Coordinates of C-alpha atoms in Angstrom, one line a residue:
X27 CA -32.6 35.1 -137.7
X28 CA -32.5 34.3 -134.0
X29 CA -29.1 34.5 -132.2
X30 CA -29.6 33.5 -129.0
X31 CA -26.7 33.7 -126.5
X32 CA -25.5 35.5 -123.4
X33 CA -23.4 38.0 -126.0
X34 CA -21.3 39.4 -123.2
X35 CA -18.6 40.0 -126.2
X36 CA -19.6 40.4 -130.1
X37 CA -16.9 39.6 -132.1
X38 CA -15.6 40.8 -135.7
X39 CA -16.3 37.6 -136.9
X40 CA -19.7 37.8 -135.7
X41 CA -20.1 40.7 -137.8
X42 CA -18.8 39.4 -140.9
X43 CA -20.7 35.9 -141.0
X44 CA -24.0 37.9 -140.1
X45 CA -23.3 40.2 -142.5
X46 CA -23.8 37.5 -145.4
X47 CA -27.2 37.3 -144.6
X48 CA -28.6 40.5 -146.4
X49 CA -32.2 41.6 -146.0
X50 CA -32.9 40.0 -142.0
X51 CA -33.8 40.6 -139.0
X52 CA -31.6 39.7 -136.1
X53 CA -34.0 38.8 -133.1
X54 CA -30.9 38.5 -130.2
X55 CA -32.3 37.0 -127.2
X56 CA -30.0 37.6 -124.4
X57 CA -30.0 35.1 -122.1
X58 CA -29.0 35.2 -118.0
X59 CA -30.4 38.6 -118.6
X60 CA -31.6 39.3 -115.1
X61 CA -27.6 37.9 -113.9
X62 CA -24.7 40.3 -113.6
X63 CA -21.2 40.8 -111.3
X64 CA -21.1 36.7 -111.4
X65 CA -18.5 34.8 -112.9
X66 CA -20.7 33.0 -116.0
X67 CA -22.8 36.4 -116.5
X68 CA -19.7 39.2 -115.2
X69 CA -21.4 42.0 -117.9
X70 CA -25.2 43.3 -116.9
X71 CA -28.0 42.9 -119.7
X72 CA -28.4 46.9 -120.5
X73 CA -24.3 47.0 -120.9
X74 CA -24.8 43.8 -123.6
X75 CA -27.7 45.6 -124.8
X76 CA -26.3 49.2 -125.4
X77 CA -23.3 47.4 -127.3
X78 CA -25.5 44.8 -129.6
X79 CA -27.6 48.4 -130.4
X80 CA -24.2 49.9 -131.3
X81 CA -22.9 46.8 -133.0
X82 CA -26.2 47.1 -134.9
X83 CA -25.7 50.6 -136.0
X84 CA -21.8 49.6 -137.0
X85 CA -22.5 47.0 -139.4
X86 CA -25.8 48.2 -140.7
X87 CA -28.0 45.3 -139.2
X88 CA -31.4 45.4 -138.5
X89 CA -32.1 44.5 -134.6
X90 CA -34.3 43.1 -132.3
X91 CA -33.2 42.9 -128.2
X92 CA -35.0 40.4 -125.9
X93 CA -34.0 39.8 -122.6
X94 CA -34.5 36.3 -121.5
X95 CA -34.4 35.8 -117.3
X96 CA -32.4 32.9 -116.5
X97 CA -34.5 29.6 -116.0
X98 CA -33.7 26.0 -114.0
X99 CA -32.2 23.4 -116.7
X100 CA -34.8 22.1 -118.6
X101 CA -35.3 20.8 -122.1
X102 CA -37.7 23.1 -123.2
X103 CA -35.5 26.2 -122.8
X104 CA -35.9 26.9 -126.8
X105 CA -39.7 26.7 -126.2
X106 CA -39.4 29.1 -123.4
X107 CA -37.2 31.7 -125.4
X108 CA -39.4 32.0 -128.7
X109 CA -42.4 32.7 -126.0
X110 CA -40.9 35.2 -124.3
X111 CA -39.4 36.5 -127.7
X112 CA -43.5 36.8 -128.6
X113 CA -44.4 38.5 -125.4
X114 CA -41.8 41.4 -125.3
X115 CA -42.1 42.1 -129.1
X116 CA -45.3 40.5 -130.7
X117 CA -42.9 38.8 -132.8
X118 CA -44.1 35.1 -134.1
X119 CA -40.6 32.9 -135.0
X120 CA -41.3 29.6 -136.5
X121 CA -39.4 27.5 -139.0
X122 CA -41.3 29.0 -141.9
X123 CA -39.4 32.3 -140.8
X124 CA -36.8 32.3 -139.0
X125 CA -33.2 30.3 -138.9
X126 CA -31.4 29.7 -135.5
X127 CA -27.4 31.4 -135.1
X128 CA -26.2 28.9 -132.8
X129 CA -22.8 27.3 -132.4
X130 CA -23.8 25.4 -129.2
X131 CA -24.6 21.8 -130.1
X132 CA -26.6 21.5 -126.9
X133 CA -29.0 24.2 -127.8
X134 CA -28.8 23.7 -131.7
X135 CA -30.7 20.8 -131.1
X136 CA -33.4 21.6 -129.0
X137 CA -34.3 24.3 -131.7
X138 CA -33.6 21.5 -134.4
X139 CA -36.4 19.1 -132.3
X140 CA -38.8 22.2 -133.1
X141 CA -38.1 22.0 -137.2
X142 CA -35.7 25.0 -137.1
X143 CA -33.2 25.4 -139.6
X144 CA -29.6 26.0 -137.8
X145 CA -26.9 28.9 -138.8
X146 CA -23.5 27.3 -137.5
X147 CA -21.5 30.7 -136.8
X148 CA -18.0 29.7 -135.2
X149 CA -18.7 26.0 -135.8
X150 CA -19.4 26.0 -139.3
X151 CA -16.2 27.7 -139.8
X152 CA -12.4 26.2 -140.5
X153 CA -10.2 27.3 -138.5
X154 CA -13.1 27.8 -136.1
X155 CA -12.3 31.2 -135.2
X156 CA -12.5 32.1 -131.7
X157 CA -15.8 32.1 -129.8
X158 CA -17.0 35.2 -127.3
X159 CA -16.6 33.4 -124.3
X160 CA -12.8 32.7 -125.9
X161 CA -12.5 36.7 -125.9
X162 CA -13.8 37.5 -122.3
X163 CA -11.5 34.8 -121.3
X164 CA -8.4 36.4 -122.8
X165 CA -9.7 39.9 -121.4
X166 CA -9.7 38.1 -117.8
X167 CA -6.8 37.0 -118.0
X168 CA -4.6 40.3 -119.3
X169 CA -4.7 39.1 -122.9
X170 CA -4.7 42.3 -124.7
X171 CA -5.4 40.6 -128.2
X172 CA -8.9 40.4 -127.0
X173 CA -9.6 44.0 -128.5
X174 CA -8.1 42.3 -132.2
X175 CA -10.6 40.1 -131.7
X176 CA -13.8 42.0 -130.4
X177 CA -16.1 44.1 -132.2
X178 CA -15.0 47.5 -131.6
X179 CA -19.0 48.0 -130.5
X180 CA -18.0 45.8 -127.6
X181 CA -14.4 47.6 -127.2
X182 CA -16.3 50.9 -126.8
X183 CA -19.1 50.1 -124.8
X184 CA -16.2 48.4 -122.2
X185 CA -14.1 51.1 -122.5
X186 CA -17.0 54.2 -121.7
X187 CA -18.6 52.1 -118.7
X188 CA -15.3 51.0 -117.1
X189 CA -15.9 47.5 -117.3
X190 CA -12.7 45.7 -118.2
X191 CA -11.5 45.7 -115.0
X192 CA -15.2 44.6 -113.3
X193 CA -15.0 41.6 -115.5
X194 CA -11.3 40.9 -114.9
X195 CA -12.0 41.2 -110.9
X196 CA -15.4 39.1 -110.8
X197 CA -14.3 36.4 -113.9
X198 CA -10.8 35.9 -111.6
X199 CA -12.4 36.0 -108.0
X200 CA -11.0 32.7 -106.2
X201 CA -13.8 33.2 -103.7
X202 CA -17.3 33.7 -105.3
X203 CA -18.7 31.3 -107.1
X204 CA -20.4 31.0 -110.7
X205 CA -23.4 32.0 -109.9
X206 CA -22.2 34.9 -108.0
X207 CA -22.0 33.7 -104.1
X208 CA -20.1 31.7 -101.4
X209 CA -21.1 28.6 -101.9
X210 CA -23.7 26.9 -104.5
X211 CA -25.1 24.5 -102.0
X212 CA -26.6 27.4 -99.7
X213 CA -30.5 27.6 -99.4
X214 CA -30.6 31.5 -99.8
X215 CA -34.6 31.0 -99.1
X216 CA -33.7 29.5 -95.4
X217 CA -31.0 32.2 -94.9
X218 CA -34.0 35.3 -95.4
X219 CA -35.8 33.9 -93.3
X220 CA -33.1 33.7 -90.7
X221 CA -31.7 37.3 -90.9
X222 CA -35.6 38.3 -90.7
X223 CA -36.6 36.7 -87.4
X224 CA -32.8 37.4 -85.9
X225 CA -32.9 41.2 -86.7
X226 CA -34.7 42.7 -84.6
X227 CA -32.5 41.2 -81.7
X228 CA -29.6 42.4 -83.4
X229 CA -30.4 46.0 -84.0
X230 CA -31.0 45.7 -80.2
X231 CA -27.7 44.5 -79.2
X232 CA -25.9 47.4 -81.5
X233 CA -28.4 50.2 -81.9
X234 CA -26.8 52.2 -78.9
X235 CA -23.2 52.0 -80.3
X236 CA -24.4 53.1 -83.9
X237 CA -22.5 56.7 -84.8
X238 CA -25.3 58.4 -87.0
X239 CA -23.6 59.5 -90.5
X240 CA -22.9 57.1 -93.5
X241 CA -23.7 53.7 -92.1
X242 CA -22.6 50.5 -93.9
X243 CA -24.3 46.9 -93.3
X244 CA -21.6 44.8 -95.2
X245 CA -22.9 41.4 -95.5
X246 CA -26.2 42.8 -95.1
X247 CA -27.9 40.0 -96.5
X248 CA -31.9 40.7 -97.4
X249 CA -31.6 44.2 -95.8
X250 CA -33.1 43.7 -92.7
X251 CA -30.9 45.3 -90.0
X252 CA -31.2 48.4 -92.4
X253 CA -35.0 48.6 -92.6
X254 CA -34.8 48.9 -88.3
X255 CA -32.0 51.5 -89.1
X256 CA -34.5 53.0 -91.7
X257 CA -37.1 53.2 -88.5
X258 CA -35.2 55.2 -86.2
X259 CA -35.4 58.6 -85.5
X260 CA -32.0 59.2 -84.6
X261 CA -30.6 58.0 -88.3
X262 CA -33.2 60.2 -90.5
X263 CA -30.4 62.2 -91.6
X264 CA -28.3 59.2 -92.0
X265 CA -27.0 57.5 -95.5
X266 CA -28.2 53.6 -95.3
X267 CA -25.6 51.5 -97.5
X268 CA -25.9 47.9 -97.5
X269 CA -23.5 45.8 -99.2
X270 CA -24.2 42.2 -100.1
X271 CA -22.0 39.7 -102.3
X272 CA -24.9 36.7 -102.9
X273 CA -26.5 37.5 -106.1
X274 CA -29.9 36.2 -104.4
X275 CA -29.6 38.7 -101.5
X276 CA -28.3 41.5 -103.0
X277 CA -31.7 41.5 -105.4
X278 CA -34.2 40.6 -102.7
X279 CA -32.6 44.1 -101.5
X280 CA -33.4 46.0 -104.6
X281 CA -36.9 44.7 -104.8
X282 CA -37.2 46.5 -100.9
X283 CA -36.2 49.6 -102.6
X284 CA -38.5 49.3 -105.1
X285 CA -41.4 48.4 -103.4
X286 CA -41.0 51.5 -100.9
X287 CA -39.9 49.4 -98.3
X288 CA -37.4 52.3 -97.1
X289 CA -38.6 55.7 -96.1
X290 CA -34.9 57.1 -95.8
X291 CA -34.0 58.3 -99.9
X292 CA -30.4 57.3 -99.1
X293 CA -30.9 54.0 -99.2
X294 CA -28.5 52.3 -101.5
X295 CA -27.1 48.7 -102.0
X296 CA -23.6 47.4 -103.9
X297 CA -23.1 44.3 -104.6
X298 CA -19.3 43.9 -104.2
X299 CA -17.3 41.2 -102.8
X300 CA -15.6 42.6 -100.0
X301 CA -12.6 40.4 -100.1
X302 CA -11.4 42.1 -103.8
X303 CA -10.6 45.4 -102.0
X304 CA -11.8 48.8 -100.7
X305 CA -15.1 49.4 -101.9
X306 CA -15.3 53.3 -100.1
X307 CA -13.0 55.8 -99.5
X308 CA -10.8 56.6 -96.8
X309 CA -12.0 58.1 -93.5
X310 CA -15.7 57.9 -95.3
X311 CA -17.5 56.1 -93.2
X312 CA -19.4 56.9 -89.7
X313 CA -20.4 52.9 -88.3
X314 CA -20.0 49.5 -90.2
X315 CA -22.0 46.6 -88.9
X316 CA -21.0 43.3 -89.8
X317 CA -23.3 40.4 -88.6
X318 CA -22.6 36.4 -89.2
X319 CA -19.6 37.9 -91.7
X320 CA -16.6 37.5 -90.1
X321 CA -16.6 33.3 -89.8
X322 CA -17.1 33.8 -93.6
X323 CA -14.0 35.1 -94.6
X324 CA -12.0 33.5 -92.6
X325 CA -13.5 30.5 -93.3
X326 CA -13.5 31.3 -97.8
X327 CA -10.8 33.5 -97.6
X328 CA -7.4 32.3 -96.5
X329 CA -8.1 32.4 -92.5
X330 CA -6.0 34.8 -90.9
X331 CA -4.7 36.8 -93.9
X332 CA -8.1 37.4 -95.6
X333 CA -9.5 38.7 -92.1
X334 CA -6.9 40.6 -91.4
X335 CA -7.2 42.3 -95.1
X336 CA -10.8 43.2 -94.2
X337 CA -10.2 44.8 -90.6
X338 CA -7.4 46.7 -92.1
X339 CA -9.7 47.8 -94.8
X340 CA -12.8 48.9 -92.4
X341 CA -10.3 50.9 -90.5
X342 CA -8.9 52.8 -93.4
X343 CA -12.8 53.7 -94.7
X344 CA -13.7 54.5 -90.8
X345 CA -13.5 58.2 -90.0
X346 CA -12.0 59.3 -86.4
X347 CA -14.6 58.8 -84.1
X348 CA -16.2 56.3 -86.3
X349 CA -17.2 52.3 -85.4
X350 CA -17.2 48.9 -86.3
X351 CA -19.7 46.8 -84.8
X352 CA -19.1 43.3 -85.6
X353 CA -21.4 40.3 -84.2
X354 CA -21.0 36.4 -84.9
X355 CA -19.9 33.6 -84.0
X356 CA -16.8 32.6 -81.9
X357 CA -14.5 30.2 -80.8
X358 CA -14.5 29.2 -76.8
X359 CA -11.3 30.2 -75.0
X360 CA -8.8 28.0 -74.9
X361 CA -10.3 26.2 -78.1
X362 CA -6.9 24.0 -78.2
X363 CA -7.6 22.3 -75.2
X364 CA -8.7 18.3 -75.1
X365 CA -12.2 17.8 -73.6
X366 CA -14.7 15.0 -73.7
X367 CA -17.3 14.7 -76.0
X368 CA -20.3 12.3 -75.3
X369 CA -23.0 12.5 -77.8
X370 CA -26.3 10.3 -78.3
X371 CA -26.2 7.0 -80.5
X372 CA -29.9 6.6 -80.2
X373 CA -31.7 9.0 -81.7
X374 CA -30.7 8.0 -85.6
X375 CA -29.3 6.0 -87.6
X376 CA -25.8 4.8 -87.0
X377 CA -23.8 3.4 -90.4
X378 CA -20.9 1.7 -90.5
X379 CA -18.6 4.3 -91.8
X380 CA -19.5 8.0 -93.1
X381 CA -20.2 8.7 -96.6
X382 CA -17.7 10.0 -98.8
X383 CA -20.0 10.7 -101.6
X384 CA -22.6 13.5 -100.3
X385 CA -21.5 16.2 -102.9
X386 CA -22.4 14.3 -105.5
X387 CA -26.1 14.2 -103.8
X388 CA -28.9 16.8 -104.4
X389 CA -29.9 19.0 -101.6
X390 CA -33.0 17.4 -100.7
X391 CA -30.8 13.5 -100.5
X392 CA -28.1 15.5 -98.2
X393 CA -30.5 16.7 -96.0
X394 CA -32.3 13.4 -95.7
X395 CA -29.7 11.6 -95.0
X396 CA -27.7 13.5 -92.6
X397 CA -31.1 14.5 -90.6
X398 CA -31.3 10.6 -90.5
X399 CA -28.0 9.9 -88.3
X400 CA -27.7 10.2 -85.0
X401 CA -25.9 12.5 -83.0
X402 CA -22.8 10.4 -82.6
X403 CA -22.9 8.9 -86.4
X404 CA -23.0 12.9 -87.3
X405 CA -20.0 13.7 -85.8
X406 CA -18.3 11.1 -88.2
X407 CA -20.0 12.8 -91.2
X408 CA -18.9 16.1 -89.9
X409 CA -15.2 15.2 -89.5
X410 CA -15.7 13.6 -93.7
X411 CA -17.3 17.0 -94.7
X412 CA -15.5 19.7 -92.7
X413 CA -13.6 21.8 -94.9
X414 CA -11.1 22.3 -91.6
X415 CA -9.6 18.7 -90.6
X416 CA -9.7 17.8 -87.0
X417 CA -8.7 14.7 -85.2
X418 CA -11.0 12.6 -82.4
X419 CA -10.3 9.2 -80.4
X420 CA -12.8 7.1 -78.9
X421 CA -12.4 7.2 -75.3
X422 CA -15.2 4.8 -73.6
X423 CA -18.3 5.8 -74.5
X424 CA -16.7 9.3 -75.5
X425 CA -14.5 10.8 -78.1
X426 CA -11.8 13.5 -77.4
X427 CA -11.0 16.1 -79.6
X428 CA -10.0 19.7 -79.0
X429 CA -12.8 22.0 -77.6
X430 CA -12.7 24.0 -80.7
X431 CA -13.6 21.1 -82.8
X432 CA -16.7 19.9 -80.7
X433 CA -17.9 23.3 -80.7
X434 CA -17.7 23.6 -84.0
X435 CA -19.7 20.4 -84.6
X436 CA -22.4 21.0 -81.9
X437 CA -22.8 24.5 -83.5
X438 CA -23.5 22.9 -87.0
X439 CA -25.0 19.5 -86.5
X440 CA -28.5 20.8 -87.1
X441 CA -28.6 22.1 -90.4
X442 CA -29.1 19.5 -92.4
X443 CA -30.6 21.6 -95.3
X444 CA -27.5 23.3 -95.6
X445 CA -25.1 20.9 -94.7
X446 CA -22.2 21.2 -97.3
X447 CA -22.8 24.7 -97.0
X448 CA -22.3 24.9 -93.3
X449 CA -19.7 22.5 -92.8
X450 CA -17.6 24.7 -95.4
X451 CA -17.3 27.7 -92.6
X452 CA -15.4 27.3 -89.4
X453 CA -17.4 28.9 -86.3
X454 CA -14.3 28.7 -83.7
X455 CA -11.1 29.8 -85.6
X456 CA -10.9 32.3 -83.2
X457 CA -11.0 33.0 -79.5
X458 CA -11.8 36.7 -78.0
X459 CA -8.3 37.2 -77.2
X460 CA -7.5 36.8 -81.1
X461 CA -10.2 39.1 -81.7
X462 CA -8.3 41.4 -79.4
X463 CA -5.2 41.5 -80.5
X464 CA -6.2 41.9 -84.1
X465 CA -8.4 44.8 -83.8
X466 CA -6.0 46.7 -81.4
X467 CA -3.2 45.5 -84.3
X468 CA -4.7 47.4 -87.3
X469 CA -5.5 50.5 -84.6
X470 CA -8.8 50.2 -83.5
X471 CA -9.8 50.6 -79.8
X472 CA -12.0 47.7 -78.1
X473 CA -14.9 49.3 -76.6
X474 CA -15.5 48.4 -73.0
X475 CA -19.0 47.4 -74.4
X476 CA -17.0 44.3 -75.9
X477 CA -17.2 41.0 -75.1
X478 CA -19.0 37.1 -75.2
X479 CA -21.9 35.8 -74.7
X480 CA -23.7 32.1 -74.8
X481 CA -26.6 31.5 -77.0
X482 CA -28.5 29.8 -73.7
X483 CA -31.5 28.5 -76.6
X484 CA -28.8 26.7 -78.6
X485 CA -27.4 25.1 -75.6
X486 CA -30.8 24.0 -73.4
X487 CA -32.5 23.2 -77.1
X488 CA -30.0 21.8 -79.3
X489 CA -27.1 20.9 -77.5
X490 CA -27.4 20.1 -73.7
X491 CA -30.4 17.4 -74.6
X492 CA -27.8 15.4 -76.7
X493 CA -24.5 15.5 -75.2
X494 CA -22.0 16.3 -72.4
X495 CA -18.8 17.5 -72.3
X496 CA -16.0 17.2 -69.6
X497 CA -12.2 17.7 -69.4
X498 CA -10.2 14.7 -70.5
X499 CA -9.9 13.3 -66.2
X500 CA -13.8 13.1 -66.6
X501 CA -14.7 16.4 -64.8
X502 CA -18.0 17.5 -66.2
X503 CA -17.6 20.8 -68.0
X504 CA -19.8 24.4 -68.2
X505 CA -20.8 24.6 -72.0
X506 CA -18.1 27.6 -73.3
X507 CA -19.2 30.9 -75.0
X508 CA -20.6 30.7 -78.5
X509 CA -20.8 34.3 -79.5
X510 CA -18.9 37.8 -79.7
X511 CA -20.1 41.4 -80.0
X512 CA -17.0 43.7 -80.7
X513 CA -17.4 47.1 -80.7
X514 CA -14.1 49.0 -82.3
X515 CA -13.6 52.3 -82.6
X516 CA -10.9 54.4 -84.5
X517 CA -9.5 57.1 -82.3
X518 CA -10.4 60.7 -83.2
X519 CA -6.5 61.3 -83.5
X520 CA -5.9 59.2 -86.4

C-alpha cells in the first residue's frame, strides 16, 4: 500500500482503517520532505519519520519511509513519487501490487490515470472522521482535543522533541508566509546574488565596530557577511551565528556549512523568525549585525510597534559592553515635507491609468510590464502597488508629494523583477532622528561612529538621469540621504 502524504499528524483513525488491511506493506512517501519551520510543512521530515517508525511499531504494521523533496506543480507528481520510491528503496509499485491510501481527490486521480487501485481513508468514511491536517489545525489553535484525536505515536514524538509549541508559533505567525518567508513574490535567486557582491563593502563599513565574542548576523541572508567574519583573524575565537527566516536562505546557508565553506567550527545557523520573540538569552550576546533588516519589519510587522519589539529584544540579549550594528535604508530628514517631483515620460510606455490587476500576473508578466513604463507612468503603478498609501498632485509638468514618498519611489522603481515584493516594504518610514530617539529609548548609546550617508551610484546612475526634484516654490533641490549606519552600544553599567 502506498500512503502518500505530508503525515505531519497520524491519527487513530489512521491506525484502525490501515489495520484492516492484514499482511501489507505500507510504502509512506512523505512529501515536502526537504520543508520544515513553514506554515504548510511546520514539522521537519526526520520528526514525521521517527513517529510513522513508532506509529509502525504501535500497531504492528510493516513500513517503508521515503522522503519525497518538494517539486513545482505538475501533473506528473505521481510519476515522480513511485520513481523516487524505486531509487531510495529498490522497490517496484505498479497496479499489479500495490493500492494507493489517498483521500485527496486531486492526487487520487493522477495515481488513478496510471491504473492504480485507490484506498479512500477519511473519504470513504461516514461521518468522515477528521483528517490530519484537521488535527494540526486544532493543535494551532489551543484545541486540546487534538491529542483524542492523534495517534499517541504522534502525541509522543511532539511531546519528547518539544514541538507543540514550534508548530503553534510557525502555523499562527501573521508575518511569514506558507512557504516559510516574507513575501512569495521575492526572487530569492536575485537576492544571493545581491548580498554576495554587497558584502564585502559591508563588512568594511562595520568590521572595526565588531566586539569579538558571540556574534549574531540576524537576517543574514546566504551567509555572506559571516564567511568575511569567518576570514578574520581577530574573530578566530569568536562564535559565528547567523539567523535567517527565508526558508531559501536559511538552506543555501547550511549547504556552506556543509561544503566546508567555514573554517571557524562555531559556525551555526537558526532559522527563526525574529518577530515571534527572543531567540537568545539575556546579556548573551557580544555584537549583532543587522543589514537591509530593519525596513523589513517595520515594513511586515506593524511599523513602529514591531521595531520597537526587536530593538528592545537586541538590547536585552546584548551583554554590557556589547553592539548592535545595524545598516539599511533610511528615510531623508524631514520626509513630511512637500517637494517637486519631475520624472521622465519618454523613456516607456505611458497607459492611460495603472493596472489594478498585477498580483494576479506571474513574475515574469510583472516584470515585463512594469520595466515597459516610463519613469512617470511608474510612479502611478507604484502609488496602485504600495502597500503604504501616499497622495501626489500634478503640478505642471511635476507632481508634489511628500519627500518621503518620492524617495521611496525613486529607491524602488528599478526592480522590476521583484516588484510586488519591493513595493510591499517602505524604505523611508523613518528619519535619523527617529532612529535616535528609539535606540537611546530602549537604553542603548549612539556611537559617535553613527550617522547617513547617500548611495552617490543610485543617484548619478538610477535616479539623477530621470528626474529632479525641488521644493514646492520651484527651487531645485540636493538629492537627500538614502542610507544609515547606527552603531548602538549597551553601557557596561547595565
Amino acid at each position: 500500500m502506498l500512503f502518500p502524504g505530508r503525515h505531519h499528524v497520524l491519527t487513530r483513525f489512521q491506525a484502525e482503517y490501515l489495520q484492516r488491511w492484514p499482511d501489507v506493506t505500507i510504502v509512506w512517501a512523505v512529501t515536502s520532505a526537504n520543508h520544515e519551520n513553514t506554515k504548510r510543512n511546520p514539522v521537519p521530515y526526520h520528526r514525521r519519520e521517527a513517529a510513522i517508525e513508532r506509529f509502525s511499531v504501535l500497531t504492528g504494521l510493516r513500513s517503508v519511509v521515503v522522503p519525497v523533496f518538494d517539486t513545482a506543480p505538475t501533473e506528473r507528481f505521481a510519476e515522480v513519487t513511485l520513481k523516487n520510491i524505486t531509487v531510495a528503496t529498490g522497490l517496484e509499485l505498479t497496479p499489479a501490487n500495490t493500492v494507493v491510501a489517498c483521500s485527496t481527490p486531486a492526487v487520487a486521480a493522477l495515481y488513478t490515470a496510471l491504473g492504480f487501485a485507490i484506498a479512500g481513508v477519511e473519504a470513504e468514511s461516514t461521518p468522515e472522521p477528521a483528517r490530519p491536517w484537521d488535527v494540526l489545525l486544532r493543535l494551532a489553535a489551543g484545541d486540546e482535543s487534538w491529542q483524542d484525536l492523534a495517534h499517541p505515536a504522534t502525541v509522543d514524538v511532539f511531546d519528547r522533541y518539544q514541538l507543540v509549541e514550534s508548530v503553534r508559533t510557525v502555523v499562527n505567525d501573521p508575518v511569514v508566509g506558507a512557504e516559510g518567508g516574507l513575501t512569495a513574490t521575492r526572487n530569492y535567486r536575485t537576492y544571493v546574488e545581491a548580498f554576495a557582491d554587497s558584502a564585502a563593502r559591508k563588512w568594511q563599513q562595520v568590521h572595526r565596530h565588531v566586539r569579538p565574542g558571540r556574534i549574531v548576523d540576524i537576517g543574514c541572508g546566504a551567509g555572506a557577511v559571516l564567511e568575511l567574519a569567518d576570514r578574520d583573524p581577530a574573530l578566530r575565537e569568536s562564535d559565528l551565528i547567523g539567523v535567517e527566516i527565508a526558508r531559501h536562505l536559511f538552506e543555501e546557508c547550511v549547504h556552506k556549512k556543509a561544503q566546508g565553506v567555514f573554517d571557524n567550527a562555531n559556525v551555526f545557523f537558526y532559522r527563526r523568525n525574529v518577530l515571534g520573540g527572543a531567540i537568545f538569552p539575556e546579556r548573551s550576546i557580544d555584537t549583532t549585525l543587522t543589514f537591509a533588516l530593519t525596513h523589513e519589519i517595520w515594513s511586515y510587522g506593524d511599523r513602529w510597534e514591531s521595531l520597537r519589539r526587536f530593538a528592545q529584544a537586541i538590547y536585552d540579549h546584548t551583554a554590557p559592553g556589547g553592539v548592535w550594528i545595524n545598516s539599511d535604508v533610511c528615510g531623508p530628514d524631514g520626509r513630511d515635507r512637500r517637494v517637486r517631483l519631475t520624472l521622465d515620460a519618454t523613456d516607456g510606455a505611458n497607459p492611460a491609468a495603472a493596472r489594478e490587476d498585477l498580483a494576479g500576473l506571474s513574475p515574469e508578466e510583472v516584470a515585463a510590464y512594469v520595466g515597459g513604463l516610463s519613469t512617470r507612468a511608474r510612479l502611478d503603478q507604484f502609488a496602485v502597488d504600495f502597500r503604504f498609501p501616499f497622495t501626489y498632485a500634478p503640478a505642471g509638468d511635476a507632481v508634489e508629494l511628500t519627500l518621503g514618498a518620492a524617495m521611496d519611489y525613486l529607491t524602488r522603481k528599478d526592480y522590476a523583477d521583484n516588484w510586488l515584493s519591493e513595493t510591499h516594504e517602505q524604505f523611508c518610514g523613518l528619519e535619523y532622528a527617529d532612529w535616535k530617539s528609539l535606540l537611546a529609548d530602549v537604553g542603548f548609546e549612539v556611537d559617535p561612529a553613527s550617522g547617513t550617508s547617500r548611495n552617490d551610484w543610485i543617484i548619478d546612475n538610477r535616479i539623477a538621469p530621470v528626474a529632479s526634484l525641488a521644493a514646492p516654490d520651484g527651487t531645485p533641490l540636493d538629492w537627500p540621504v538614502t542610507h544609515v549606519l547606527l552603531v548602538a552600544r549597551r553601557p557596561l553599567n547595565t
